[in-house]
Amino acid sequence: MRAALAAGPPPGPARPEFWRSPLRGPWLTSVFGLVLLPGITVVFVTGLLSYAAYNPDLAAVNDQTPDKGWLGFYLFSWPTSPSWLYRLNQGIHVTLGIVLVPVLLAKLWSVIPKLFAWPPLRSPAQAVERLSLLLLVGGALFEFATGILNIQLHYIFPGSFYTLHYYGAWVFIGAFVVHVVFRVPVMVRALRSRRLRTELRTGAADTLPEPLDDTGLVSPRPALATLSRRGALALVGAGSLALFAVTVGQSIGGWWRRTALLAPHGQEPGEGPNGFQINKTAAAVGIRPADIGPDWRLTVRGPGRETVLTLDQLRSLPQTTAALPIACVEGWSTPDQDWTGVRLTELAALVGLTDSPPDVFVESVERGGSFSSTVLRDNQVRDARSLLALRVNGADLSPDHGYPARIIVPANPGVHNTKWVTRLTFGATG
Ligand SMILES: Nc1nc2c(c(=O)[nH]1)N[C@H]1C(S)=C(S)[C@@H](COP(=O)(O)O)O[C@H]1N2
Ligand SMILES: [Mo]
């Protein structure tokens, strides 16, 4: 065993001469690191906020129950103001996540020889470092891959996506913090290196090979550079910029959605008052015309009370109009639309809950599926702009936007704006 190790690394990627690009080295790695450090921090924080807003354990979380969820994370109720809060948060999370992909890949490329370092286990400390690298690289690939699959393929893992992406994020960020603590000094040193700064300014010799890592390992057989370091940076930057240009339009919505070439384009919404982005059509979730025909009723329940309303009865209740966006966890959103309908507080009052109504359990006529019901917290119910909407932009809701009635709540993740509503149960989780 010892003899085998003394004989040096086996042929292949464990040998320094296998890696021939002269651009690889601490400086290039550090520049990418400098971008990823704030970038990933922002993606992580917006991701946590998104999870707080989505709040999958809501049923177990309210003022009455001491269980505040894993890690005690649900310390606050996601606010309803400003109404664009979730739209902004999710736009940043998804757009920045996509824009960072070229930087992440370039960073991995720049350090890949380290993953094959020989001998594989030099010391216990080095073993720990390698394990944390495994969690870091694996965690990064897992988070970016699950996120991108989810936004491209419309929830290929419905429900479980949130759990996977959320717990994956904690593993990744743990390894990320360890990595940052150990590597920031190296990064600062590399970025301060006089030689490279001069090179970068003059461009004269910015293809000179650098040591592959801080142990001073140099590729004994560097290839001739076909690209300068500045060229490599420009290439990665252009890649990120291009991704930004073909992504960001989906978060702005409206006309800009046309520029979002990378966004999935399923059902096109068409023109008119209902001509804005549709998540899932009525047909796609198996809504039958009979479900939303003249026999449709809204049941409102409260503690010990219940009332059933026809669509005409709902229309004769006081109507409120609110300009609110829809913002999906997938990162797309619509600009404000004018929604008109009955305030949730008004509906709570019908079953005797006049002051400070509690949370509400919302059910759709849609059967099964993760999005056919939701819980809205009391602070959401109490907002005067929270509606059971019957109309949008002056017209009845279209079947695809939730006719005859849908939830619309300011700053609510789109997934909780339930369509084709048929029952509201106030105080269900209290
Ligand atoms: N019943 C039901 N309501 C639903 C959904 C669904 O699949 N079924 N999708 C939700 C999601 S994920 C979003 S983003 C919004 C989108 O609303 P829109 O299709 O009217 O734009 O509806 C929500 N309401
Ligand atoms: Mo959504």
Short mmCIF file of C-alpha atoms and ligand atoms in Angstrom, two decimals:
data_model
loop_
_atom_site.label_atom_id
_atom_site.label_comp_id
_atom_site.label_asym_id
_atom_site.label_seq_id
_atom_site.Cartn_x
_atom_site.Cartn_y
_atom_site.Cartn_z
CA MET A 1 0.00 0.00 0.00
CA ARG A 2 2.69 2.44 1.09
CA ALA A 3 4.80 1.41 -1.87
CA ALA A 4 1.89 2.06 -4.22
CA LEU A 5 1.44 5.53 -2.80
CA ALA A 6 5.16 6.26 -2.98
CA ALA A 7 5.08 5.31 -6.65
CA GLY A 8 2.97 8.44 -7.22
CA PRO A 9 -0.43 8.92 -8.70
CA PRO A 10 -1.82 6.45 -11.22
CA PRO A 11 -2.01 7.64 -14.82
CA GLY A 12 -4.93 9.93 -15.49
CA PRO A 13 -6.50 12.91 -13.77
CA ALA A 14 -4.57 12.39 -10.53
CA ARG A 15 -1.38 13.44 -12.31
CA PRO A 16 -0.64 17.13 -12.63
CA GLU A 17 0.35 16.81 -16.28
CA PHE A 18 -3.19 15.65 -17.08
CA TRP A 19 -4.44 19.20 -16.53
CA ARG A 20 -2.98 21.38 -19.19
CA SER A 21 -4.86 24.65 -19.30
CA PRO A 22 -2.51 27.44 -18.19
CA LEU A 23 -5.48 29.58 -17.18
CA ARG A 24 -6.42 27.43 -14.22
CA GLY A 25 -5.15 28.68 -10.94
CA PRO A 26 -5.92 30.57 -7.74
CA TRP A 27 -6.48 33.91 -9.46
CA LEU A 28 -9.15 32.78 -11.90
CA THR A 29 -10.78 30.63 -9.23
CA SER A 30 -10.80 33.62 -6.88
CA VAL A 31 -12.50 35.92 -9.36
CA PHE A 32 -15.30 33.39 -9.84
CA GLY A 33 -15.41 32.91 -6.07
CA LEU A 34 -15.78 36.64 -5.58
CA VAL A 35 -18.91 36.59 -7.73
CA LEU A 36 -20.35 33.42 -6.22
CA LEU A 37 -19.92 34.50 -2.60
CA PRO A 38 -22.52 37.29 -2.66
CA GLY A 39 -24.49 35.63 -5.48
CA ILE A 40 -25.10 32.36 -3.66
CA THR A 41 -25.78 34.21 -0.42
CA VAL A 42 -28.60 36.15 -2.10
CA VAL A 43 -30.01 33.02 -3.75
CA PHE A 44 -29.96 31.25 -0.38
CA VAL A 45 -31.68 34.07 1.51
CA THR A 46 -34.37 34.61 -1.14
CA GLY A 47 -34.87 30.84 -1.17
CA LEU A 48 -35.46 30.78 2.60
CA LEU A 49 -37.87 33.70 2.33
CA SER A 50 -39.70 31.93 -0.47
CA TYR A 51 -39.99 28.86 1.72
CA ALA A 52 -41.31 30.97 4.60
CA ALA A 53 -43.91 32.46 2.25
CA TYR A 54 -44.87 29.06 0.87
CA ASN A 55 -44.88 27.58 4.35
CA PRO A 56 -45.74 23.95 3.65
CA ASP A 57 -46.19 23.08 7.32
CA LEU A 58 -48.70 25.81 7.76
CA ALA A 59 -51.36 23.47 9.07
CA ALA A 60 -49.15 22.87 12.10
CA VAL A 61 -48.15 26.49 12.46
CA ASN A 62 -50.38 29.07 14.00
CA ASP A 63 -50.70 30.98 17.19
CA GLN A 64 -52.26 28.09 19.04
CA THR A 65 -49.66 25.44 18.34
CA PRO A 66 -46.20 25.65 19.86
CA ASP A 67 -44.70 23.66 16.95
CA LYS A 68 -43.07 26.26 14.75
CA GLY A 69 -41.64 23.74 12.35
CA TRP A 70 -38.18 22.45 11.70
CA LEU A 71 -35.34 24.66 12.97
CA GLY A 72 -37.97 27.00 14.38
CA PHE A 73 -37.86 28.75 11.07
CA TYR A 74 -41.41 30.05 10.97
CA LEU A 75 -40.78 32.88 13.33
CA PHE A 76 -42.82 35.38 11.39
CA SER A 77 -45.90 35.48 9.21
CA TRP A 78 -45.14 36.27 5.60
CA PRO A 79 -46.48 39.80 5.08
CA THR A 80 -49.08 40.91 2.52
CA SER A 81 -47.40 44.28 1.84
CA PRO A 82 -45.94 45.35 -0.46
CA SER A 83 -48.05 43.26 -2.82
CA TRP A 84 -45.07 42.74 -5.13
CA LEU A 85 -42.88 41.30 -2.36
CA TYR A 86 -43.11 37.67 -3.43
CA ARG A 87 -42.84 38.67 -7.08
CA LEU A 88 -39.56 40.48 -6.43
CA ASN A 89 -38.20 37.79 -4.11
CA GLN A 90 -38.91 34.95 -6.50
CA GLY A 91 -37.76 36.90 -9.56
CA ILE A 92 -34.40 37.44 -7.87
CA HIS A 93 -34.14 33.85 -6.64
CA VAL A 94 -34.81 32.25 -10.02
CA THR A 95 -33.13 34.80 -12.31
CA LEU A 96 -29.98 35.07 -10.22
CA GLY A 97 -29.85 31.29 -9.85
CA ILE A 98 -29.89 30.90 -13.63
CA VAL A 99 -27.40 33.72 -14.23
CA LEU A 100 -24.91 32.13 -11.81
CA VAL A 101 -24.84 28.82 -13.69
CA PRO A 102 -21.95 29.74 -16.07
CA VAL A 103 -19.96 31.16 -13.13
CA LEU A 104 -20.56 28.05 -11.07
CA LEU A 105 -19.51 25.75 -13.92
CA ALA A 106 -16.42 27.87 -14.62
CA LYS A 107 -15.47 27.78 -10.96
CA LEU A 108 -15.83 24.01 -10.88
CA TRP A 109 -13.75 23.75 -14.04
CA SER A 110 -11.05 25.92 -12.51
CA VAL A 111 -10.61 23.68 -9.46
CA ILE A 112 -11.32 20.30 -10.94
CA PRO A 113 -7.74 18.99 -10.59
CA LYS A 114 -8.18 19.26 -6.81
CA LEU A 115 -10.95 16.72 -6.86
CA PHE A 116 -8.39 14.19 -8.11
CA ALA A 117 -5.59 15.23 -5.73
CA TRP A 118 -3.16 12.45 -4.85
CA PRO A 119 -2.80 10.77 -2.41
CA PRO A 120 -6.56 10.73 -1.84
CA LEU A 121 -6.21 10.83 1.94
CA ARG A 122 -3.13 12.63 3.17
CA SER A 123 -4.28 13.37 6.71
CA PRO A 124 -7.46 13.41 8.79
CA ALA A 125 -7.74 17.16 8.24
CA GLN A 126 -7.48 16.71 4.53
CA ALA A 127 -10.06 13.92 4.66
CA VAL A 128 -12.50 16.31 6.34
CA GLU A 129 -11.77 18.96 3.75
CA ARG A 130 -12.43 16.53 0.91
CA LEU A 131 -15.69 15.39 2.47
CA SER A 132 -16.82 19.00 2.77
CA LEU A 133 -15.84 19.52 -0.88
CA LEU A 134 -17.98 16.56 -1.82
CA LEU A 135 -20.96 18.09 0.00
CA LEU A 136 -20.19 21.47 -1.54
CA VAL A 137 -19.94 20.31 -5.14
CA GLY A 138 -22.69 17.72 -4.78
CA GLY A 139 -24.91 20.20 -2.96
CA ALA A 140 -24.37 22.91 -5.57
CA LEU A 141 -25.11 20.57 -8.47
CA PHE A 142 -28.17 19.19 -6.67
CA GLU A 143 -29.63 22.60 -5.85
CA PHE A 144 -29.07 24.06 -9.29
CA ALA A 145 -30.29 20.92 -11.06
CA THR A 146 -33.49 20.52 -9.01
CA GLY A 147 -34.25 24.24 -9.28
CA ILE A 148 -33.80 24.33 -13.04
CA LEU A 149 -35.71 21.11 -13.64
CA ASN A 150 -38.57 22.47 -11.57
CA ILE A 151 -38.89 25.74 -13.43
CA GLN A 152 -38.43 24.16 -16.84
CA LEU A 153 -40.70 21.17 -16.47
CA HIS A 154 -43.42 22.58 -14.24
CA TYR A 155 -42.93 20.73 -10.99
CA ILE A 156 -41.69 17.35 -12.10
CA PHE A 157 -41.59 16.43 -8.44
CA PRO A 158 -44.79 18.10 -7.24
CA GLY A 159 -44.88 18.66 -3.52
CA SER A 160 -41.63 16.88 -2.83
CA PHE A 161 -39.67 19.48 -4.78
CA TYR A 162 -39.91 21.92 -1.92
CA THR A 163 -38.66 19.37 0.58
CA LEU A 164 -35.77 18.22 -1.63
CA HIS A 165 -34.70 21.73 -2.59
CA TYR A 166 -35.08 23.02 0.98
CA TYR A 167 -33.12 20.33 2.82
CA GLY A 168 -30.58 20.22 -0.02
CA ALA A 169 -30.09 23.96 0.52
CA TRP A 170 -29.14 23.46 4.17
CA VAL A 171 -26.58 20.77 3.32
CA PHE A 172 -25.17 22.94 0.55
CA ILE A 173 -25.03 26.13 2.60
CA GLY A 174 -23.36 24.32 5.51
CA ALA A 175 -20.57 23.13 3.22
CA PHE A 176 -20.52 26.57 1.58
CA VAL A 177 -19.92 28.36 4.89
CA VAL A 178 -17.11 25.95 5.84
CA HIS A 179 -15.58 26.46 2.42
CA VAL A 180 -15.81 30.25 2.60
CA VAL A 181 -14.25 30.37 6.07
CA PHE A 182 -11.27 28.32 4.90
CA ARG A 183 -10.84 29.76 1.44
CA VAL A 184 -11.50 33.48 1.76
CA PRO A 185 -7.91 34.16 2.94
CA VAL A 186 -6.60 32.28 -0.09
CA MET A 187 -8.97 34.21 -2.33
CA VAL A 188 -7.88 37.56 -0.94
CA ARG A 189 -4.21 36.64 -1.33
CA ALA A 190 -4.71 35.51 -4.90
CA LEU A 191 -6.64 38.63 -5.85
CA ARG A 192 -3.99 40.86 -4.31
CA SER A 193 -1.18 39.15 -6.15
CA ARG A 194 0.74 41.98 -7.75
CA ARG A 195 1.85 39.95 -10.72
CA LEU A 196 -1.64 39.04 -11.80
CA ARG A 197 -2.99 42.50 -11.29
CA THR A 198 -0.30 43.92 -13.55
CA GLU A 199 -0.95 41.21 -16.06
CA LEU A 200 -4.59 41.91 -16.07
CA ARG A 201 -4.08 45.58 -16.57
CA THR A 202 -1.59 45.24 -19.38
CA GLY A 203 -2.99 42.01 -20.73
CA ALA A 204 0.60 41.26 -21.63
CA ALA A 205 1.11 37.94 -19.98
CA ASP A 206 -2.21 36.90 -18.64
CA THR A 207 -1.82 33.47 -20.08
CA LEU A 208 1.20 32.60 -17.95
CA PRO A 209 0.65 29.32 -16.14
CA GLU A 210 -0.06 29.61 -12.46
CA PRO A 211 0.39 27.00 -9.79
CA LEU A 212 -2.63 24.72 -9.84
CA ASP A 213 -3.18 25.23 -6.14
CA ASP A 214 -1.68 26.80 -3.08
CA THR A 215 0.64 23.84 -2.56
CA GLY A 216 2.51 25.21 -5.55
CA LEU A 217 1.68 22.31 -7.86
CA VAL A 218 2.33 23.37 -11.44
CA SER A 219 1.31 21.48 -14.51
CA PRO A 220 4.59 20.28 -15.94
CA ARG A 221 3.09 20.21 -19.39
CA PRO A 222 0.97 23.34 -19.87
CA ALA A 223 -0.75 23.68 -23.20
CA LEU A 224 -0.35 26.79 -25.24
CA ALA A 225 -3.14 29.13 -24.24
CA THR A 226 -5.80 29.66 -26.84
CA LEU A 227 -7.58 32.13 -24.60
CA SER A 228 -6.36 34.69 -22.11
CA ARG A 229 -7.64 34.89 -18.55
CA ARG A 230 -9.42 38.05 -19.46
CA GLY A 231 -10.92 36.24 -22.42
CA ALA A 232 -12.13 33.45 -20.13
CA LEU A 233 -13.77 35.97 -17.81
CA ALA A 234 -15.40 37.72 -20.75
CA LEU A 235 -16.73 34.41 -22.05
CA VAL A 236 -18.31 33.47 -18.72
CA GLY A 237 -19.67 36.99 -18.28
CA ALA A 238 -21.21 36.91 -21.75
CA GLY A 239 -22.80 33.55 -20.95
CA SER A 240 -24.38 34.94 -17.78
CA LEU A 241 -25.54 38.06 -19.57
CA ALA A 242 -27.13 36.03 -22.35
CA LEU A 243 -28.97 33.86 -19.81
CA PHE A 244 -30.16 36.99 -18.03
CA ALA A 245 -31.45 38.47 -21.27
CA VAL A 246 -33.53 35.41 -22.17
CA THR A 247 -34.83 34.81 -18.62
CA VAL A 248 -35.65 38.04 -16.86
CA GLY A 249 -38.68 38.83 -19.07
CA GLN A 250 -40.70 36.06 -17.40
CA SER A 251 -40.39 37.78 -14.01
CA ILE A 252 -41.46 41.13 -15.42
CA GLY A 253 -44.34 39.55 -17.32
CA GLY A 254 -46.71 41.20 -19.77
CA TRP A 255 -45.05 42.11 -23.06
CA TRP A 256 -41.61 41.23 -21.68
CA ARG A 257 -42.54 37.59 -21.43
CA ARG A 258 -41.90 37.34 -25.18
CA THR A 259 -38.21 37.92 -24.53
CA ALA A 260 -38.04 35.04 -22.06
CA LEU A 261 -36.93 32.48 -24.61
CA LEU A 262 -35.81 30.07 -21.91
CA ALA A 263 -39.07 30.15 -19.98
CA PRO A 264 -41.40 27.24 -20.65
CA HIS A 265 -44.15 28.35 -23.02
CA GLY A 266 -47.05 26.02 -22.54
CA GLN A 267 -50.57 27.37 -22.76
CA GLU A 268 -50.54 30.79 -24.43
CA PRO A 269 -52.99 33.08 -22.64
CA GLY A 270 -54.35 34.89 -25.71
CA GLU A 271 -55.81 38.42 -25.73
CA GLY A 272 -58.35 40.37 -23.72
CA PRO A 273 -58.98 40.87 -20.00
CA ASN A 274 -57.96 37.27 -19.25
CA GLY A 275 -54.92 37.46 -21.57
CA PHE A 276 -52.15 36.88 -19.07
CA GLN A 277 -50.00 33.90 -18.10
CA ILE A 278 -51.81 30.68 -17.11
CA ASN A 279 -50.18 28.12 -14.88
CA LYS A 280 -52.40 25.09 -15.47
CA THR A 281 -55.50 25.13 -17.63
CA ALA A 282 -58.84 23.81 -16.45
CA ALA A 283 -58.53 20.93 -18.92
CA ALA A 284 -55.00 20.09 -17.73
CA VAL A 285 -56.18 19.48 -14.15
CA GLY A 286 -59.35 17.64 -15.18
CA ILE A 287 -61.97 20.30 -14.41
CA ARG A 288 -65.22 19.20 -16.11
CA PRO A 289 -67.67 21.83 -17.37
CA ALA A 290 -70.26 20.43 -14.95
CA ASP A 291 -67.95 21.19 -11.99
CA ILE A 292 -68.14 24.90 -12.71
CA GLY A 293 -71.59 25.07 -14.35
CA PRO A 294 -74.88 26.35 -12.89
CA ASP A 295 -74.75 23.71 -10.14
CA TRP A 296 -71.55 25.18 -8.72
CA ARG A 297 -71.88 26.38 -5.12
CA LEU A 298 -69.59 28.02 -2.61
CA THR A 299 -69.70 26.55 0.88
CA VAL A 300 -68.44 28.80 3.69
CA ARG A 301 -67.83 27.17 7.04
CA GLY A 302 -66.94 28.59 10.41
CA PRO A 303 -66.94 27.12 13.90
CA GLY A 304 -70.40 25.55 14.17
CA ARG A 305 -71.81 27.40 11.17
CA GLU A 306 -72.11 26.86 7.47
CA THR A 307 -73.64 28.73 4.56
CA VAL A 308 -73.97 27.83 0.89
CA LEU A 309 -74.00 30.45 -1.85
CA THR A 310 -74.78 30.47 -5.55
CA LEU A 311 -72.70 32.53 -7.96
CA ASP A 312 -75.48 35.13 -8.18
CA GLN A 313 -75.60 35.43 -4.39
CA LEU A 314 -71.83 35.96 -4.34
CA ARG A 315 -72.18 38.65 -7.00
CA SER A 316 -74.76 40.47 -4.89
CA LEU A 317 -72.37 40.76 -1.93
CA PRO A 318 -70.22 43.94 -1.72
CA GLN A 319 -67.52 43.79 -4.41
CA THR A 320 -63.97 45.05 -3.98
CA THR A 321 -61.33 45.65 -6.66
CA ALA A 322 -57.60 45.27 -6.00
CA ALA A 323 -54.63 45.54 -8.37
CA LEU A 324 -52.47 42.52 -7.60
CA PRO A 325 -49.88 40.40 -9.40
CA ILE A 326 -49.60 36.64 -9.65
CA ALA A 327 -46.10 35.42 -8.89
CA CYS A 328 -45.28 31.75 -9.27
CA VAL A 329 -42.55 29.91 -7.37
CA GLU A 330 -41.20 29.07 -10.82
CA GLY A 331 -40.08 32.68 -11.16
CA TRP A 332 -42.59 33.95 -13.73
CA SER A 333 -45.06 36.60 -12.74
CA THR A 334 -47.71 38.87 -14.18
CA PRO A 335 -47.86 42.62 -13.65
CA ASP A 336 -50.80 43.83 -11.55
CA GLN A 337 -54.23 42.80 -12.80
CA ASP A 338 -57.47 44.37 -11.54
CA TRP A 339 -59.25 41.65 -9.59
CA THR A 340 -62.82 42.11 -8.41
CA GLY A 341 -64.66 39.94 -5.92
CA VAL A 342 -65.69 39.46 -2.31
CA ARG A 343 -63.31 40.21 0.54
CA LEU A 344 -62.30 37.17 2.60
CA THR A 345 -63.24 39.15 5.72
CA GLU A 346 -66.72 39.63 4.22
CA LEU A 347 -67.07 35.87 3.74
CA ALA A 348 -65.80 35.19 7.26
CA ALA A 349 -68.48 37.56 8.57
CA LEU A 350 -71.14 35.39 6.88
CA VAL A 351 -70.34 32.63 9.39
CA GLY A 352 -70.18 34.96 12.38
CA LEU A 353 -66.43 35.72 12.37
CA THR A 354 -66.71 39.48 12.39
CA ASP A 355 -63.63 40.70 14.22
CA SER A 356 -60.14 39.35 13.62
CA PRO A 357 -61.11 36.33 11.50
CA PRO A 358 -58.76 33.32 11.74
CA ASP A 359 -56.96 31.45 8.98
CA VAL A 360 -58.89 29.67 6.27
CA PHE A 361 -58.66 26.31 4.53
CA VAL A 362 -59.45 26.71 0.83
CA GLU A 363 -60.63 23.85 -1.39
CA SER A 364 -60.98 23.69 -5.16
CA VAL A 365 -63.39 21.61 -7.21
CA GLU A 366 -60.18 20.15 -8.65
CA ARG A 367 -59.71 16.67 -7.29
CA GLY A 368 -56.35 15.52 -5.97
CA GLY A 369 -53.10 17.21 -6.88
CA SER A 370 -50.92 19.29 -4.61
CA PHE A 371 -52.53 22.60 -5.58
CA SER A 372 -56.21 21.82 -5.11
CA SER A 373 -56.27 23.16 -1.56
CA THR A 374 -54.35 25.61 0.58
CA VAL A 375 -54.28 27.36 3.93
CA LEU A 376 -54.20 31.15 4.17
CA ARG A 377 -52.93 32.62 7.43
CA ASP A 378 -54.99 35.05 9.48
CA ASN A 379 -52.86 38.03 8.43
CA GLN A 380 -53.62 37.15 4.82
CA VAL A 381 -57.36 36.74 5.46
CA ARG A 382 -57.49 40.12 7.23
CA ASP A 383 -55.90 42.13 4.40
CA ALA A 384 -58.62 44.23 2.75
CA ARG A 385 -57.23 43.31 -0.68
CA SER A 386 -57.54 39.55 -0.12
CA LEU A 387 -60.40 38.41 -2.32
CA LEU A 388 -62.38 35.53 -3.56
CA ALA A 389 -62.21 37.02 -7.06
CA LEU A 390 -65.04 36.58 -9.57
CA ARG A 391 -63.73 38.98 -12.21
CA VAL A 392 -60.46 40.21 -13.63
CA ASN A 393 -59.84 43.40 -15.61
CA GLY A 394 -63.58 43.96 -15.86
CA ALA A 395 -64.59 40.55 -17.21
CA ASP A 396 -65.65 37.25 -15.65
CA LEU A 397 -62.71 34.98 -14.89
CA SER A 398 -61.94 32.66 -17.80
CA PRO A 399 -62.16 28.93 -17.04
CA ASP A 400 -58.36 28.74 -17.12
CA HIS A 401 -57.96 31.54 -14.58
CA GLY A 402 -60.31 29.85 -12.14
CA TYR A 403 -63.94 30.59 -13.11
CA PRO A 404 -66.21 31.01 -11.24
CA ALA A 405 -64.11 32.01 -8.21
CA ARG A 406 -60.48 32.06 -7.21
CA ILE A 407 -58.31 33.27 -4.36
CA ILE A 408 -56.13 36.34 -4.86
CA VAL A 409 -54.04 37.58 -1.91
CA PRO A 410 -51.32 40.27 -2.00
CA ALA A 411 -47.72 38.97 -1.94
CA ASN A 412 -49.01 35.40 -1.87
CA PRO A 413 -46.98 32.71 -3.68
CA GLY A 414 -49.00 31.91 -6.84
CA VAL A 415 -49.48 28.33 -5.73
CA HIS A 416 -51.70 29.50 -2.85
CA ASN A 417 -53.97 31.55 -5.12
CA THR A 418 -56.28 28.58 -5.54
CA LYS A 419 -58.48 28.46 -8.65
CA TRP A 420 -62.01 27.00 -9.05
CA VAL A 421 -62.71 27.42 -5.32
CA THR A 422 -65.74 25.64 -3.89
CA ARG A 423 -65.27 25.61 -0.11
CA LEU A 424 -63.77 27.90 2.54
CA THR A 425 -63.36 26.66 6.10
CA PHE A 426 -62.43 29.42 8.54
CA GLY A 427 -60.52 28.52 11.68
CA ALA A 428 -59.83 25.05 10.31
CA THR A 429 -56.36 24.75 11.80
CA GLY A 430 -56.95 26.68 15.02
N1 LIG B 1 -56.95 24.48 -8.19
C1 LIG B 1 -55.75 24.95 -8.60
N2 LIG B 1 -55.39 26.21 -8.31
C2 LIG B 1 -54.19 26.70 -8.70
C3 LIG B 1 -53.28 25.88 -9.41
C4 LIG B 1 -53.67 24.56 -9.71
O1 LIG B 1 -52.95 23.79 -10.35
N3 LIG B 1 -54.92 24.12 -9.29
N4 LIG B 1 -52.04 26.40 -9.77
C5 LIG B 1 -51.54 27.45 -8.87
C6 LIG B 1 -50.30 28.04 -9.32
S1 LIG B 1 -48.91 27.10 -9.10
C7 LIG B 1 -50.22 29.33 -9.78
S2 LIG B 1 -48.73 30.05 -10.12
C8 LIG B 1 -51.44 30.14 -9.99
C9 LIG B 1 -51.45 30.71 -11.38
O2 LIG B 1 -52.66 31.33 -11.68
P1 LIG B 1 -53.09 31.56 -13.20
O3 LIG B 1 -53.01 30.26 -13.92
O4 LIG B 1 -54.44 32.16 -13.17
O5 LIG B 1 -52.06 32.53 -13.74
O6 LIG B 1 -52.61 29.37 -9.78
C10 LIG B 1 -52.58 28.54 -8.65
N5 LIG B 1 -53.88 27.98 -8.40
MO MO B 2 -47.12 28.41 -9.45
#
